[in-house]
XYZ file of C-alpha atoms in Angstrom:
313
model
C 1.795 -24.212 4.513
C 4.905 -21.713 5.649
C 3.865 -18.922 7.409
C 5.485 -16.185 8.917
C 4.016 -15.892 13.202
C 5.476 -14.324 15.474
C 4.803 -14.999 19.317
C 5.673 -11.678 21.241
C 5.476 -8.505 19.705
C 9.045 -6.676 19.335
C 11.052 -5.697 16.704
C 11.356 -6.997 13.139
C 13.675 -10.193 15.059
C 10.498 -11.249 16.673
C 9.127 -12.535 13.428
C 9.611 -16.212 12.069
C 9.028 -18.865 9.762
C 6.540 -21.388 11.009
C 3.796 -23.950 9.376
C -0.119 -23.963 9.685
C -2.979 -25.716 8.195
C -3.920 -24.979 4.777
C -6.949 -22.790 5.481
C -10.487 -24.260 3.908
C -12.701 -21.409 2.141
C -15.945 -20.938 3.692
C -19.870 -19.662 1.838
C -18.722 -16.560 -0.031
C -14.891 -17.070 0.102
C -12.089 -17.745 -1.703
C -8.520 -19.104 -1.032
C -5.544 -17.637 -2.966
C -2.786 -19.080 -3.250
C -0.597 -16.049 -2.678
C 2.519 -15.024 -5.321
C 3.682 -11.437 -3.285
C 2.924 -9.634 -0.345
C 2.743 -6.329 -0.024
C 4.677 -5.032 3.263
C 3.414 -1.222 4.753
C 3.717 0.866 7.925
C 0.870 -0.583 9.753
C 2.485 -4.892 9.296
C 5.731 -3.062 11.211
C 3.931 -1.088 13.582
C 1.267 -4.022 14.370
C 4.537 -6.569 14.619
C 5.551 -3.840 17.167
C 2.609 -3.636 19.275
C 0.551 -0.432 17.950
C -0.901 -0.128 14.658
C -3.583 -3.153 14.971
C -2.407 -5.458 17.716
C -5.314 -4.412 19.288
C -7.660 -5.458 16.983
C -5.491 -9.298 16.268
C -5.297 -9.390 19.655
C -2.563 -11.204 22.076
C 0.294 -12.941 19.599
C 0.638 -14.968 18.185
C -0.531 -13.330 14.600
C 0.522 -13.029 11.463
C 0.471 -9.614 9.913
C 0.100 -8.156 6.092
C -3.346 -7.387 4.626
C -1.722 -7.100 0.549
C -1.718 -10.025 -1.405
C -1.473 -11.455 -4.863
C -1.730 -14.567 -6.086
C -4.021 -17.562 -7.694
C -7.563 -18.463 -6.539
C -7.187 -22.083 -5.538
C -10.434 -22.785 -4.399
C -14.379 -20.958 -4.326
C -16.674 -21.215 -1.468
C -20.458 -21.907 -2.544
C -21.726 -18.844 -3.453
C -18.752 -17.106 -5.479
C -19.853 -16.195 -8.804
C -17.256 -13.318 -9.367
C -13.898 -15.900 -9.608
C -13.138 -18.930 -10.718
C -10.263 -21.358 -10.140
C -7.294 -20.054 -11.695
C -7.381 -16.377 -11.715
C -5.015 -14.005 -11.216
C -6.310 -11.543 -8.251
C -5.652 -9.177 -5.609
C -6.629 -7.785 -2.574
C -7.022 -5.827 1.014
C -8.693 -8.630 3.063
C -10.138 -8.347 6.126
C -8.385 -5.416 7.060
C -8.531 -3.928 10.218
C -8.947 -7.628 11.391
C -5.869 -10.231 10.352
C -5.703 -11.361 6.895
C -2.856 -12.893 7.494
C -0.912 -12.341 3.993
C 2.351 -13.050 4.930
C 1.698 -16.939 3.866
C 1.160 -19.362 1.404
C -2.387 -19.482 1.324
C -5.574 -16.944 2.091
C -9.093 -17.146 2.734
C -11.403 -14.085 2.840
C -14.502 -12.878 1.076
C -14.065 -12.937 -2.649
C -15.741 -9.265 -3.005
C -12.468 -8.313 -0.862
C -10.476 -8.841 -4.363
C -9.984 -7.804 -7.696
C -9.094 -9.564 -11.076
C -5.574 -7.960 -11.412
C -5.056 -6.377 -14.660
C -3.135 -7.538 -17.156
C -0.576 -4.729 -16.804
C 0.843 -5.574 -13.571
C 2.885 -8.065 -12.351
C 2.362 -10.074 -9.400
C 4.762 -8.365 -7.533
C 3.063 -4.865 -8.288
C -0.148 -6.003 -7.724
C 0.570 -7.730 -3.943
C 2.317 -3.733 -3.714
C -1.140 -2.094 -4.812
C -3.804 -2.889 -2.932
C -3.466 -1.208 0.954
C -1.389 1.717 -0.510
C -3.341 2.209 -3.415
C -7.390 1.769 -1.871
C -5.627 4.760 0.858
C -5.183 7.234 -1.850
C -8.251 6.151 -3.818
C -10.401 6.350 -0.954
C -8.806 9.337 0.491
C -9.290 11.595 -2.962
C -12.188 10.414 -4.273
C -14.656 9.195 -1.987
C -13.902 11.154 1.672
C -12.277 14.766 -0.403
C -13.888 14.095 -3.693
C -11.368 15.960 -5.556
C -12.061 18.076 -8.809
C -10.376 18.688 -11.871
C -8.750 21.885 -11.452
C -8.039 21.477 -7.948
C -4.789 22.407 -6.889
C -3.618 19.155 -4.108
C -0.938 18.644 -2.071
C 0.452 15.291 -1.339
C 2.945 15.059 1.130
C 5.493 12.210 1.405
C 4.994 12.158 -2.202
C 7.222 9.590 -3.275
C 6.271 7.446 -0.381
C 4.463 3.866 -0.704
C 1.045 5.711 -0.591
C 1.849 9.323 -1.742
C 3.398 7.774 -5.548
C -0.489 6.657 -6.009
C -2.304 9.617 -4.364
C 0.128 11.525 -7.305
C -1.315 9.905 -9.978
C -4.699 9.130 -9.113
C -5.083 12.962 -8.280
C -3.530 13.794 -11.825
C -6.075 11.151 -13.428
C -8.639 13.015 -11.609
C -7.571 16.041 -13.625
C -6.075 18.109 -10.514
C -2.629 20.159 -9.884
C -0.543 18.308 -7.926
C 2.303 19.786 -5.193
C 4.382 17.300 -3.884
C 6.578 17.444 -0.774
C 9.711 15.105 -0.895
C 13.506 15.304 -0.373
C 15.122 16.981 -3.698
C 16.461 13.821 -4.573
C 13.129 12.190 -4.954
C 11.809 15.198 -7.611
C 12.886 13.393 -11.080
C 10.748 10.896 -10.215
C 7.722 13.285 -8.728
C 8.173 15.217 -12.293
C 7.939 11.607 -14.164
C 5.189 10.353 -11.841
C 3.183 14.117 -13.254
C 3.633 16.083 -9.959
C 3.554 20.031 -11.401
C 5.554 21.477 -8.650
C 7.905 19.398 -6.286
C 8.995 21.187 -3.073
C 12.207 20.215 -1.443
C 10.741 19.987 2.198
C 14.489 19.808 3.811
C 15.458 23.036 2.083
C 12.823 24.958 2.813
C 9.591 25.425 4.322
C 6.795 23.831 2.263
C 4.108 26.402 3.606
C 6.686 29.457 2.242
C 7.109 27.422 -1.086
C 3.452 26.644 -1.973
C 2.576 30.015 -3.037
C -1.235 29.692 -3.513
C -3.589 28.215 -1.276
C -4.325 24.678 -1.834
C -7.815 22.911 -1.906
C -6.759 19.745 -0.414
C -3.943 17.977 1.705
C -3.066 14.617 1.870
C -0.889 14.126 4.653
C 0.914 11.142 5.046
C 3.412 12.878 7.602
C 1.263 13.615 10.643
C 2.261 15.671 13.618
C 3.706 19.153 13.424
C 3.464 19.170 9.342
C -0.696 18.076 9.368
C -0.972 21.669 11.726
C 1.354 23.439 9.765
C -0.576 22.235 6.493
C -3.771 24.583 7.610
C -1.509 27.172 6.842
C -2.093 26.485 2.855
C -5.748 25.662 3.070
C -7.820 27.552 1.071
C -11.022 28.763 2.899
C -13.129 25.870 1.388
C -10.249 23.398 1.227
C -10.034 20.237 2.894
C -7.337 18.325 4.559
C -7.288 14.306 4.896
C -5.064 13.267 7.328
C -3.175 10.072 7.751
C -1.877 8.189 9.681
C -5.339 8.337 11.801
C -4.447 8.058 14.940
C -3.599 11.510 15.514
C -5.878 13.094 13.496
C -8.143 14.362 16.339
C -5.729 17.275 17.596
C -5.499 18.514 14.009
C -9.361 18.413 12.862
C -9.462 20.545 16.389
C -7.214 22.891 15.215
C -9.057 23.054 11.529
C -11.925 23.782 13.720
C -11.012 26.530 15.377
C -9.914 28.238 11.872
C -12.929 27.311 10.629
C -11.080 24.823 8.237
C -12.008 21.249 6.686
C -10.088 18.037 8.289
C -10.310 14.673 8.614
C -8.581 11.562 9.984
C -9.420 8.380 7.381
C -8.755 4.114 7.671
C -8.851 2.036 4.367
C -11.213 -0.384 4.262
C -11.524 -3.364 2.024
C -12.933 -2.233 -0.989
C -13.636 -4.607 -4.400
C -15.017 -1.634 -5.971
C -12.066 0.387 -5.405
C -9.809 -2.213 -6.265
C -11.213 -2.137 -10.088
C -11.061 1.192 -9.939
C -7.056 1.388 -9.423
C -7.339 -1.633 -11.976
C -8.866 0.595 -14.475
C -5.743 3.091 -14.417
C -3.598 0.903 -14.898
C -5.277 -0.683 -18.109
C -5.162 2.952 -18.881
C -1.958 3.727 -18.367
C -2.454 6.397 -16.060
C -1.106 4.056 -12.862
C 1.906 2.395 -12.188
C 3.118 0.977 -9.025
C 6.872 1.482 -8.112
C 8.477 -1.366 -6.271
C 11.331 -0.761 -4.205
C 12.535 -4.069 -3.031
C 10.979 -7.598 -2.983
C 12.165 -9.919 -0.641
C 11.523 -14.020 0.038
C 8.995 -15.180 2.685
C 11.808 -16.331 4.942
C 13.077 -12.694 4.969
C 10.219 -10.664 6.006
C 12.410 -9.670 9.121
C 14.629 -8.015 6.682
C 11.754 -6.533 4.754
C 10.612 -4.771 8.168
C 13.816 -3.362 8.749
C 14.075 -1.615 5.384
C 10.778 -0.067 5.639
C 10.739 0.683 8.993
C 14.370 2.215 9.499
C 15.086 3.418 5.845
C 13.277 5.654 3.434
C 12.475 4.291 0.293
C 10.555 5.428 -2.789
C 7.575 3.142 -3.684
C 6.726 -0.425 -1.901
C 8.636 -3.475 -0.610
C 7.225 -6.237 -1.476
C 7.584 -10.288 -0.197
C 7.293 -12.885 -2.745
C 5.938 -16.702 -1.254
């Protein structure tokens, strides 16, 4: 089968097309023959040498963790696919998945029948991006209706979903984004859209909120405190600096938290279930071919796009 390895770690040039074996399910798994591959922050930053090289260890790897495509083939002991469905999935993740191929293995509770109102591109876009926000709002904040939540990076690969899923959870939804990016926060049901280049987002939001997601980090996760209402709550992401901030929290006497997806079936139906409903929709950017994931890195690392790229095997 093509795959795409890479042998040092680098920038996007160090990845290539290569072959490996067709990979055999084992007791519990299930091979997918894979249609699109979702492409996120942590397949560029991994490719680079942070994100999860640590956990894949020395290269050569191949990253990606989002995938849609066809069960080819059950392990004894699947009961929840057959040959021939559509699916889609998170496997694995922290630990390689390896999605950027023709073929998958991994646990079939890792997946999801994908519903019949996305396309495979969307759904190889969904799964990462959209089990971050799910998780993040509903099982680590548990958000309310009525709550008033802002997202920032709201037009971002992750931030689109956390948007919607915290509208279909009946809250009030700030969004931070550039003002270009608002029409689509207003169609995606944001209720106030703050231009974060034009002016402060902590001077804009003029109530207190009861819960940030931040998918910035750094100076705008500390800054974000400054909005917290008393018994708010803050989830922070990216993790990996999330310990200086849920310090800081601390000392105010505030609510944060640093948060990693994890594979999640469950979850998966979930986002499944708003899209039957029509309350979810997944925005692709780009797609791009196998043989072009370098390019696919480049765009989402060095540009700023609205919704996901995507590669399609």
């Amino acid at each position: 089968m093509r795959v795409i390895t890479q042998l040092s770690t680098g920038g996007p040039e160090v990845l290539e097309l290569g072959e490996a074996e067709v990979p055999a399910p084992l007791p519990t798994e299930i091979r997918v023959r894979v249609a699109a591959a979702g492409v996120n922050p942590v397949d560029w930053k991994t490719r680079a040498g942070a994100g999860m090289a640590a956990v894949l260890g020395p290269p050569p790897f191949t990253v990606g963790w989002d995938v849609a495509g066809t069960v080819d083939a059950v392990g004894a002991g699947v009961t929840r696919f057959a040959v021939g469905d559509a699916v889609f999935g998170m496997p694995w993740f922290p630990r390689a998945a390896g999605a950027y191929a023709e073929f998958i293995t991994a646990p079939s509770r890792h997946f999801a029948h994908r519903p019949a109102g996305l396309s495979e591109v969307e759904a190889g876009a969904l799964p990462l991006a959209g089990l971050t926000a799910w998780q993040s709002l509903v099982d680590v904040a548990h958000v309310q209706p009525g709550e008033r939540v802002l997202v920032h990076a709201a037009a971002g690969g992750v931030g689109h979903l956390a948007v919607q899923i915290a509208k279909a959870r009946g809250a009030y939804v700030i969004g931070t984004a550039s003002v270009s990016k608002h029409d689509l926060l207003h169609d995606l049901g944001v209720d106030e859209a703050v231009d974060y280049r034009a002016e402060a987002f902590e001077r804009a939001v003029d109530e207190p909120v009861d819960l940030v997601i931040d998918l910035v980090g750094g100076e705008t996760s500390v800054r974000s405190l400054d909005v917290l209402a008393g018994a708010g709550r803050m989830v922070c992401l990216p993790s990996a600096g999330a310990a200086d901030v849920v310090a800081a929290a601390a000392e105010r006497d505030l609510r944060a938290t640093g948060m990693l997806v994890e594979p999640d079936g469950d979850g998966l139906e979930e986002l499944a279930r708003l899209v039957d409903d029509r309350r979810l929709r997944v925005l692709v950017a780009e797609t791009f071919p196998l043989e072009r994931a370098s390019h696919a890195h480049r765009a989402g690392e060095f540009g700023h796009t609205s919704g996901k790229l995507v590669l399609t095997v």
